[in-house]
CSV table of C-alpha atoms in Angstrom, one decimal:
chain,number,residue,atom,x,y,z
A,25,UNK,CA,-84.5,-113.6,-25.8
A,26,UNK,CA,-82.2,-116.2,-26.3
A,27,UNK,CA,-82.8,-115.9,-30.4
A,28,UNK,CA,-81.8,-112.1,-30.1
A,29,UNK,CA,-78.7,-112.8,-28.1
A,30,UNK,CA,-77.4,-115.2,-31.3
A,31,UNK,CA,-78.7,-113.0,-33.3
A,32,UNK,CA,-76.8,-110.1,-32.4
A,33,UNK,CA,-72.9,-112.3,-31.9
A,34,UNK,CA,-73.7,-113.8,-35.4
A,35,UNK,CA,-74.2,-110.1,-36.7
A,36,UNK,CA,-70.9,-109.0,-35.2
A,37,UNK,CA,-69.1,-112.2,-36.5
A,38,UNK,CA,-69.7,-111.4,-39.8
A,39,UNK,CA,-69.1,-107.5,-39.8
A,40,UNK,CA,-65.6,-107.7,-38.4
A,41,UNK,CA,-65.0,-111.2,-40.1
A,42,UNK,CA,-66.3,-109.2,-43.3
A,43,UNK,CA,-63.7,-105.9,-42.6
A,44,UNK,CA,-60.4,-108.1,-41.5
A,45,UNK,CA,-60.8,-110.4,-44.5
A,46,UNK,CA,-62.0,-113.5,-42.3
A,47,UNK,CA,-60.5,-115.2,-39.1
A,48,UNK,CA,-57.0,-116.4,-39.3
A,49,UNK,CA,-54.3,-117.4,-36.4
A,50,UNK,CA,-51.0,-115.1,-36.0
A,51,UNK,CA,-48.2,-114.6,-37.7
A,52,UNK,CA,-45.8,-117.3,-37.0
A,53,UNK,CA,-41.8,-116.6,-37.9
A,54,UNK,CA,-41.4,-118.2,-41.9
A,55,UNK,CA,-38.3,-120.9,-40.2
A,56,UNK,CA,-41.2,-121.9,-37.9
A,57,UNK,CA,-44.0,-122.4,-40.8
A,58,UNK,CA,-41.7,-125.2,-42.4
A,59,UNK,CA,-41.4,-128.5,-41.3
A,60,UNK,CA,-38.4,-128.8,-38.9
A,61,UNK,CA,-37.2,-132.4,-40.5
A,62,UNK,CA,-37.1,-131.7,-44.4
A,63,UNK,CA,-38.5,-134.6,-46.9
A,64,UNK,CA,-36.3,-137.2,-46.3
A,65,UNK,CA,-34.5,-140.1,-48.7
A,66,UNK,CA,-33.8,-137.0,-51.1
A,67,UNK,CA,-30.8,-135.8,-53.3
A,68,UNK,CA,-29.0,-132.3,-53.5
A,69,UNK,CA,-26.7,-131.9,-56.4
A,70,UNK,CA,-24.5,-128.9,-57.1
A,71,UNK,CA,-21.5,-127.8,-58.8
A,72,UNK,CA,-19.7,-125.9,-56.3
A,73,UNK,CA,-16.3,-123.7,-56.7
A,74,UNK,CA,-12.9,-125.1,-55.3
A,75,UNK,CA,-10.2,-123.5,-54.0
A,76,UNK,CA,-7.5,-125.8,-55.6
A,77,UNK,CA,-9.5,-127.4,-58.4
A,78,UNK,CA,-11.4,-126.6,-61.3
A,79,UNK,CA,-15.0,-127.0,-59.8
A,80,UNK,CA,-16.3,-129.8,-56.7
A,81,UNK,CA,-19.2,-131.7,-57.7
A,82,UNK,CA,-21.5,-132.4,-54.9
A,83,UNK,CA,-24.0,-134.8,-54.5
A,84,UNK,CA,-25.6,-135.6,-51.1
A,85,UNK,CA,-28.6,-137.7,-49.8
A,86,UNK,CA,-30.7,-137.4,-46.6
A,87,UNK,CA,-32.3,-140.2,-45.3
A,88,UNK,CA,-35.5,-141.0,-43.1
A,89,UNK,CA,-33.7,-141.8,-40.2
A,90,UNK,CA,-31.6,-138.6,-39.8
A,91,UNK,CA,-28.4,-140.4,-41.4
A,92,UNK,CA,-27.0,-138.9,-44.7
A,93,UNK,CA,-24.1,-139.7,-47.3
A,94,UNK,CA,-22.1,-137.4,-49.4
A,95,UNK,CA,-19.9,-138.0,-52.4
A,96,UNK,CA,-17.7,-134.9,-53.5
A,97,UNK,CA,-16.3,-134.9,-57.1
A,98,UNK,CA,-13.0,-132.6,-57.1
A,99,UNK,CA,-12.7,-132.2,-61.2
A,100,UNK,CA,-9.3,-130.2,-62.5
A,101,UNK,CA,-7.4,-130.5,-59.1
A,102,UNK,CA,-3.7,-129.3,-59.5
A,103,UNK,CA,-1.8,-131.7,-61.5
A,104,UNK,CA,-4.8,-133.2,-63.6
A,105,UNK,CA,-7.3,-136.1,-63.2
A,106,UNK,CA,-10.0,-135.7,-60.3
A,107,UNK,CA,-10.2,-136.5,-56.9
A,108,UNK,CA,-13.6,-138.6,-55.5
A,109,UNK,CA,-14.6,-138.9,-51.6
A,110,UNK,CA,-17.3,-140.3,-49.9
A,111,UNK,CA,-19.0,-139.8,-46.0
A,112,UNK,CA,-21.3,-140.5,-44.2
A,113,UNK,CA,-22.9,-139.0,-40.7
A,114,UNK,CA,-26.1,-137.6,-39.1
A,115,UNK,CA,-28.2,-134.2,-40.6
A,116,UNK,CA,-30.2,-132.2,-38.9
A,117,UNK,CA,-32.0,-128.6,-39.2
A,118,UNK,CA,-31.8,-125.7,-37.3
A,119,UNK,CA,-34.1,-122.8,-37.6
A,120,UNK,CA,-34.2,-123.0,-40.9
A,121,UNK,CA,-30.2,-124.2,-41.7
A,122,UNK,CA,-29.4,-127.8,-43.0
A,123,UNK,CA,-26.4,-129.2,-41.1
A,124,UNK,CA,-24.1,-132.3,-42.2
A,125,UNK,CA,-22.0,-133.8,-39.3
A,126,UNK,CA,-19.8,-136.3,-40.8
A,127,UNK,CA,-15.9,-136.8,-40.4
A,128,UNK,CA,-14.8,-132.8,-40.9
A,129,UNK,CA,-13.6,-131.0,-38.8
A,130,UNK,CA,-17.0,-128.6,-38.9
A,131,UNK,CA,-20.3,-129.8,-40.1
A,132,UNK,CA,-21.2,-128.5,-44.1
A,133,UNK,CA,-24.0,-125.6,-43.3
A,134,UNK,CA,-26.9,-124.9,-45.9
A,135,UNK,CA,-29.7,-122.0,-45.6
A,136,UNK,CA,-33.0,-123.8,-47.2
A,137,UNK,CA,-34.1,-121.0,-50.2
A,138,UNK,CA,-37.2,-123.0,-51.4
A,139,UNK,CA,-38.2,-126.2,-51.4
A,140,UNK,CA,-35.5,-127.1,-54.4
A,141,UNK,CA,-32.8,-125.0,-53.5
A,142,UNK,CA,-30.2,-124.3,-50.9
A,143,UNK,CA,-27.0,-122.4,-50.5
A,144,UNK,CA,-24.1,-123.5,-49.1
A,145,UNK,CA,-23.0,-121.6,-45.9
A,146,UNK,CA,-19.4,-121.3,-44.8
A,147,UNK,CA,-18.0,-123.2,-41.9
A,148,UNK,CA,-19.5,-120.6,-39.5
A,149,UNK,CA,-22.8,-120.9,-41.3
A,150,UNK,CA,-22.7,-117.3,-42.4
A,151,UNK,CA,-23.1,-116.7,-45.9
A,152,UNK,CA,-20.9,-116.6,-48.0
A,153,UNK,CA,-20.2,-113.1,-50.1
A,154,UNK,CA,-19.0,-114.1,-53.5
A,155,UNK,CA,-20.3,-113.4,-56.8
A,156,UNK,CA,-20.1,-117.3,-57.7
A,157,UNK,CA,-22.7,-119.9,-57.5
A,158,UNK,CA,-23.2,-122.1,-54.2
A,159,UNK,CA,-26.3,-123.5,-54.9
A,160,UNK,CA,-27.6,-126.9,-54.8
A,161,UNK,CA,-30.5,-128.0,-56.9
A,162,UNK,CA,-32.9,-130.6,-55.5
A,163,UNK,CA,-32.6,-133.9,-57.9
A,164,UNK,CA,-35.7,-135.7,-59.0
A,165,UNK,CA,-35.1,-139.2,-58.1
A,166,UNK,CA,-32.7,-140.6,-55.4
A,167,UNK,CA,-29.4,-141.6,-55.1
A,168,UNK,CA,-28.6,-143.8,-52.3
A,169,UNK,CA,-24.5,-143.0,-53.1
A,170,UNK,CA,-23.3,-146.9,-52.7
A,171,UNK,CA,-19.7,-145.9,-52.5
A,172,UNK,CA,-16.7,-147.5,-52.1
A,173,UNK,CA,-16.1,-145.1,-49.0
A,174,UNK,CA,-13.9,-145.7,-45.9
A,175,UNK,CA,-15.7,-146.4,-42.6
A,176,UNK,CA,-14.7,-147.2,-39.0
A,177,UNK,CA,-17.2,-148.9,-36.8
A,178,UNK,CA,-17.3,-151.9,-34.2
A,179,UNK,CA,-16.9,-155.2,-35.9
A,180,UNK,CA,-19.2,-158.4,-34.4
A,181,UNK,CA,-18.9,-161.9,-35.2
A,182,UNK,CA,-21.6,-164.4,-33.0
A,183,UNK,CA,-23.4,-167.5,-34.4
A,184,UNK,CA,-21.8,-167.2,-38.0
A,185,UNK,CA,-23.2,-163.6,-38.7
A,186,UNK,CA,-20.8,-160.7,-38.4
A,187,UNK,CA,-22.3,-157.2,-38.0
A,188,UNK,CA,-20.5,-154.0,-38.2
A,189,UNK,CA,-22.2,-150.9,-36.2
A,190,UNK,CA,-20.8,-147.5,-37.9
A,191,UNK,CA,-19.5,-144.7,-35.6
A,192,UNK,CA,-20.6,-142.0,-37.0
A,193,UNK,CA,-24.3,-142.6,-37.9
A,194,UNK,CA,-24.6,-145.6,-35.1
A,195,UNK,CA,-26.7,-148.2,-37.7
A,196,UNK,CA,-25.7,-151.7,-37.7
A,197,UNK,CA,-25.6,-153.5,-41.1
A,198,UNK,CA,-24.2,-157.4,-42.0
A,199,UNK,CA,-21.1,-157.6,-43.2
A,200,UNK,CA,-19.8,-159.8,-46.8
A,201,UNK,CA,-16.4,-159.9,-47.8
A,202,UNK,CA,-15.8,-159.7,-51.9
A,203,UNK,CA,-12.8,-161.9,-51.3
A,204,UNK,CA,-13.0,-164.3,-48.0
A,205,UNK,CA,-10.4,-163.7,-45.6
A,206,UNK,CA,-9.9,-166.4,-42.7
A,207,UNK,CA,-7.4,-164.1,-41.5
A,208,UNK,CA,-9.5,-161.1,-40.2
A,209,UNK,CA,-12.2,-163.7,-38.3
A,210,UNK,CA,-8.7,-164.8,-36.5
A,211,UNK,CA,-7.5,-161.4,-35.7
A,212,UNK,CA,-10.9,-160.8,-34.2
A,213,UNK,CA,-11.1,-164.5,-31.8
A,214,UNK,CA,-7.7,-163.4,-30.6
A,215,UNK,CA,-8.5,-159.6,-29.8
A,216,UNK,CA,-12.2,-160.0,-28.5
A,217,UNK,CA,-12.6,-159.6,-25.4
A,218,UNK,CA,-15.6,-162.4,-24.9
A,219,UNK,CA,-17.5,-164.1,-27.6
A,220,UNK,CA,-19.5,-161.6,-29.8
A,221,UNK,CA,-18.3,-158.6,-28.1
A,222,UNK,CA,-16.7,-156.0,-30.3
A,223,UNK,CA,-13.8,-154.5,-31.6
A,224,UNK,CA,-13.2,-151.0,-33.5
A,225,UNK,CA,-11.9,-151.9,-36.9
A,226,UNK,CA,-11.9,-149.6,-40.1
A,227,UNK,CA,-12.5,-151.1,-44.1
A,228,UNK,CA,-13.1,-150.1,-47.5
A,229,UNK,CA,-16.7,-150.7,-48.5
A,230,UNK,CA,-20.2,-150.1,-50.4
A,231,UNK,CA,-23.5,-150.0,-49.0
A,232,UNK,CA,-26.0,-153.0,-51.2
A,233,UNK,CA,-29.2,-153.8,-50.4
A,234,UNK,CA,-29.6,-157.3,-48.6
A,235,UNK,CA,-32.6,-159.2,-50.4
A,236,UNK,CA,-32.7,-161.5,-47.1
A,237,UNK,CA,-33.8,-158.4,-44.6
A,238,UNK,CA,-34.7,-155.5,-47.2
A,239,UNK,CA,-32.1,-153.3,-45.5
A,240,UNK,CA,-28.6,-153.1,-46.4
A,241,UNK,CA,-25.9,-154.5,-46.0
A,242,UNK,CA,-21.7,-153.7,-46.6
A,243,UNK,CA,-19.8,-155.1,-49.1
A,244,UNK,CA,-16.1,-155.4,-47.7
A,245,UNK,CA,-13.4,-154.6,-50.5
A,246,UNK,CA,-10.7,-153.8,-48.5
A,247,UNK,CA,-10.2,-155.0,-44.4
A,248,UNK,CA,-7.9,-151.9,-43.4
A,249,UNK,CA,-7.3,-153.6,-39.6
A,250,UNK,CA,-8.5,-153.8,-35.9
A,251,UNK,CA,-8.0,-151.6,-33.4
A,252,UNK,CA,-8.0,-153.0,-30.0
A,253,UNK,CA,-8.9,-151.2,-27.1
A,254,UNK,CA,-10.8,-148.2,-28.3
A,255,UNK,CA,-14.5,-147.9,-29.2
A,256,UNK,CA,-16.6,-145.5,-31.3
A,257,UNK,CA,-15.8,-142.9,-29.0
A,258,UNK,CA,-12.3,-142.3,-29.9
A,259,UNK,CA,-13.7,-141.2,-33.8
A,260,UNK,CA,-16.1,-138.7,-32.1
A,261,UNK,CA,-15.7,-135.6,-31.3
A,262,UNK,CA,-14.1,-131.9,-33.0
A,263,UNK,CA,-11.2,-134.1,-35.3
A,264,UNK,CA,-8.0,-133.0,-34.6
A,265,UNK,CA,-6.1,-130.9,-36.7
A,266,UNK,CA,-3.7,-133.0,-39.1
A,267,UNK,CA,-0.6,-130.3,-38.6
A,268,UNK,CA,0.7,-129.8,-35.2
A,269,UNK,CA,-0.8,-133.1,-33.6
A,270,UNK,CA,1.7,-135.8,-32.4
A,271,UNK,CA,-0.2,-138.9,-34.2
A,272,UNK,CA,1.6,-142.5,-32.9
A,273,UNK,CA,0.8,-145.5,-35.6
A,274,UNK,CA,-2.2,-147.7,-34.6
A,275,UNK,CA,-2.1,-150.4,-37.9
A,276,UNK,CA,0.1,-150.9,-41.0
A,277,UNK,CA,-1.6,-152.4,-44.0
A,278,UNK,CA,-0.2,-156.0,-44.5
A,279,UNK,CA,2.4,-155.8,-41.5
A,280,UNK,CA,1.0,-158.2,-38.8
A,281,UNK,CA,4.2,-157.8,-36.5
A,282,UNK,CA,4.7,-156.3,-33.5
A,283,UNK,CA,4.3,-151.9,-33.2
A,284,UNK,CA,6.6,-151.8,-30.7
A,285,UNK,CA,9.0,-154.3,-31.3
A,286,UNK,CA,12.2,-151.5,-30.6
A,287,UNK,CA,9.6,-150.7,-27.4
A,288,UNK,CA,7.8,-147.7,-28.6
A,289,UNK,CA,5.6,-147.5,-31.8
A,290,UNK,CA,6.2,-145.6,-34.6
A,291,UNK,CA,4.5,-141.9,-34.9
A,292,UNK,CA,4.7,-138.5,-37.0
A,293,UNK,CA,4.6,-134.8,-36.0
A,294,UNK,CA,3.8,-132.8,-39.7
A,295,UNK,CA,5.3,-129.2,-38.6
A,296,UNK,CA,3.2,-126.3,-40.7
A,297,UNK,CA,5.4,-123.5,-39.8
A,298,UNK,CA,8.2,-125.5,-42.4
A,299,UNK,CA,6.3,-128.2,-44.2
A,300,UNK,CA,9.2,-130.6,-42.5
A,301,UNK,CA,8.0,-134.3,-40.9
A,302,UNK,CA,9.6,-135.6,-38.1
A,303,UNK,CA,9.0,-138.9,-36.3
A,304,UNK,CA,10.4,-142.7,-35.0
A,305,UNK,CA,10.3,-145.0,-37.8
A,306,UNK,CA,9.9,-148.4,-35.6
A,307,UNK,CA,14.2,-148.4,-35.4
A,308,UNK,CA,15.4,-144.8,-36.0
A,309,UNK,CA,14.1,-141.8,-36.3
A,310,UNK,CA,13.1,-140.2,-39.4
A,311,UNK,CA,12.3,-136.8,-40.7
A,312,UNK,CA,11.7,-134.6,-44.2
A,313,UNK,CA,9.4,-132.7,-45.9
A,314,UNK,CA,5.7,-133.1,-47.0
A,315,UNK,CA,3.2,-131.2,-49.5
A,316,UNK,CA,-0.1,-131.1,-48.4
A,317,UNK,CA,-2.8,-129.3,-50.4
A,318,UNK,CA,-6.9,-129.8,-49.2
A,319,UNK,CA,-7.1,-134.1,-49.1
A,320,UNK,CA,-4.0,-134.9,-50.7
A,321,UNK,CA,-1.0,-135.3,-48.9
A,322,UNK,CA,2.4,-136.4,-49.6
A,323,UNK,CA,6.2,-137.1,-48.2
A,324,UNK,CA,9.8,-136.3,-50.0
A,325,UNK,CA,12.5,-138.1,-49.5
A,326,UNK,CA,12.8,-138.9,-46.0
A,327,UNK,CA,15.8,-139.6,-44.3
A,328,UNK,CA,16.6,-141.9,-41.1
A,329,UNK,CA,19.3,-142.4,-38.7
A,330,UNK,CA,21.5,-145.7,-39.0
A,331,UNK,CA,21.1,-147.6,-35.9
A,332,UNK,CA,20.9,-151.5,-36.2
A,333,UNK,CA,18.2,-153.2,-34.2
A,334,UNK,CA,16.7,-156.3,-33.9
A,335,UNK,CA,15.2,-157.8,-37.0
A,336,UNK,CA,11.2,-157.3,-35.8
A,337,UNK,CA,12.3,-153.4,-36.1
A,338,UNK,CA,13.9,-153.3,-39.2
A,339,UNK,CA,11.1,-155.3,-40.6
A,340,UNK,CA,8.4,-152.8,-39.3
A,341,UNK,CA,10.8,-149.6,-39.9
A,342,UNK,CA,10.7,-151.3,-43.4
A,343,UNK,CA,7.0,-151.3,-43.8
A,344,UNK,CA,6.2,-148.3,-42.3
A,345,UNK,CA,8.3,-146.1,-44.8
A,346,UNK,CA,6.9,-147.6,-47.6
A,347,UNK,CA,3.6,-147.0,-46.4
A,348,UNK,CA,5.1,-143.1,-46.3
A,349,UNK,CA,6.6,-143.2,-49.9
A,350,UNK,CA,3.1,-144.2,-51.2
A,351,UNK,CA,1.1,-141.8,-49.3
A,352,UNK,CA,-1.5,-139.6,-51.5
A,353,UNK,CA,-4.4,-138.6,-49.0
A,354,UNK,CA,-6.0,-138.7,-45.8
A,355,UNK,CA,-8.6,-138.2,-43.5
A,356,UNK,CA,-9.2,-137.5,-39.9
A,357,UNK,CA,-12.0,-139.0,-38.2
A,358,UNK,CA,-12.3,-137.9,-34.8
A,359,UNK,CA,-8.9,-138.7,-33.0
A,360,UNK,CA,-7.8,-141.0,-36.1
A,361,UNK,CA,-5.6,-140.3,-38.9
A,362,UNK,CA,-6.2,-142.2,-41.8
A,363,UNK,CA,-4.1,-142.8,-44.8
A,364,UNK,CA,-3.9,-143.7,-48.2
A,365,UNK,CA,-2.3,-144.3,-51.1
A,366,UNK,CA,-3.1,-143.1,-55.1
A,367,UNK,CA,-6.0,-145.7,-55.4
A,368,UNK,CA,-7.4,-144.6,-52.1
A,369,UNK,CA,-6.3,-147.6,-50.5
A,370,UNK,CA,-6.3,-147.8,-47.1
A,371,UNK,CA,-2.3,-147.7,-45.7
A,372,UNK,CA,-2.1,-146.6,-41.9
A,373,UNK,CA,-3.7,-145.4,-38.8
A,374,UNK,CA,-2.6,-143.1,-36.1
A,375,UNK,CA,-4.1,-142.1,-33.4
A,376,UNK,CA,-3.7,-138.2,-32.0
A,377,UNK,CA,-1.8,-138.2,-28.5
A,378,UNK,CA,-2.5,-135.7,-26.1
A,379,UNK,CA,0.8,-133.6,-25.2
């Protein structure tokens, strides 16, 4: 009896096995058959269009632990040469979109086509409807994208080994200076707030591998300054818009005087409805006109009011609109206004002011 019974599923499993084509499990959606977390430590490369340049070359990495870096290639921008920037932030994919989260204001959106190929979305992460190419091409080997780039993190000194945690993907690498500076390690004694704890700082720097631990490790090529009394937290968030936002000065490259030696620092309102620049210089006020075209930025003549002040004022009124005459680009990270000159040297910081 028992031998029938078998006999008699078996049959049935191989009739309607036989009719359907064999057993399979349902349908599941085609975002949900690919891996959530792509391959990692791999390279996209494309050759974008550009509003106000002759075409951006894009070249970005992901790496294993969710972190990525970008360097973007502006070739033909108005006036001639080209224009290179580097970033760095977290990735990650949802349902079925690639999503960079670095220092812009919105993360760069990409719809996975295959395997080897995405398109970039717009800053909505809709499609974009043009007849021009916004693919990306996966590249066979990878590029870790060294730099130099601009990075703000918390800087650590304890035991003889300084660290330097990144805000915006959180990792923690050893710091070496290219040229030795005793002046920064005494900046930091006097603004710490205990032994080893940490202050927000920003520098110019490439990523190298350190043969010691096997991970990396930053170079430091240029120490853009300290600032005390803020954390990681003030670089986070939606960055504020660089029009419209009253932005008071938080460091001066190569001025180690006081920012409010006339009692209130120095700070800039850009105005877009003219283009005109008003502010308070560190003595008088100031104000003018600026061009400002996707990353570059830059100031006319500015003019200032005539009021005598101490010499701590005139000294830092001084430096400050020098720093303005050589402006050439900037960046917002979070609630912090970078800026720099034609080398992409560091210059200033601001920080945005609410009200």
């Amino acid at each position: 009896m028992k031998l029938s019974v078998f006999t008699v599923v078996a049959g049935l499993f191989l009739l309607f096995g036989g009719c359907s084509g064999g057993f399979r499990l349902p349908d599941t959606a085609p975002e949900e058959e690919r891996p959530q977390k792509p391959e990692a430590n791999v390279t996209w490369y494309g050759e974008i269009p550009c509003a106000d340049c002759r075409v951006q070359k894009m070249t970005f990495t992901l790496f294993d632990d969710s972190t990525f870096r970008i360097r973007q290639r502006y070739e033909g921008v108005s006036g001639g040469g080209e224009r290179v920037t580097y970033d760095t932030g977290r990735w990650e994919r949802k349902k079925g979109k690639l999503l960079l989260m670095g220092s812009a204001r919105f993360p760069l959106q990409f719809r996975y086509v295959s395997p080897s190929k995405l398109m970039m979305l717009d800053q909505m992460g809709n499609e974009i409807v043009s007849k021009l190419d916004y693919s990306l091409e996966r590249r066979p080997a990878t590029d870790f994208l060294a730099g130099p780039m601009e990075l703000t993190g918390m800087f650590s000194s304890a035991n003889g080994v300084t660290r330097f945690r990144e805000c915006r993907t959180g990792k923690s690498y050893p710091l070496v200076f290219e040229r030795p500076d005793p002046s920064v390690r005494e900046q930091y004694a006097r603004l710490r707030s205990s032994p080893g704890s940490s202050v927000l700082a920003v520098l110019r720097g490439r990523f190298l591998m350190d043969a010691g631990s096997g991970g990396e490790q930053v170079l430091v090529q240029e120490f853009g300054g300290f600032l005390p009394g803020r954390d990681c937290s003030d670089n986070s968030g939606d960055a504020r818009p660089l029009e419209n936002t009253f932005w008071r000065l938080l460091s001066l490259k190569g001025y180690d005087g006081d920012l409010r030696a006339a009692g209130r620092q120095p700070y800039l309102l850009l105005k877009s409805s003219d283009r005109s620049v008003r502010g308070f210089s560190g003595c008088n006020t100031l104000a003018g006109a600026y061009q400002l075209q996707s990353t570059s930025l830059s100031f006319g003549r500015l003019a200032t009011s005539r009021m005598a002040c101490p010499g701590g004022a005139m000294a830092l009124e001084s430096a400050f609109v020098r720093a303005l005459e050589k402006t050439a680009s900037w960046r917002v990270r979070g609630r912090i206004l970078e800026l720099y000159d034609s080398r992409s040297k560091p210059l200033m910081n601001f920080e945005a002011v609410s009200g």
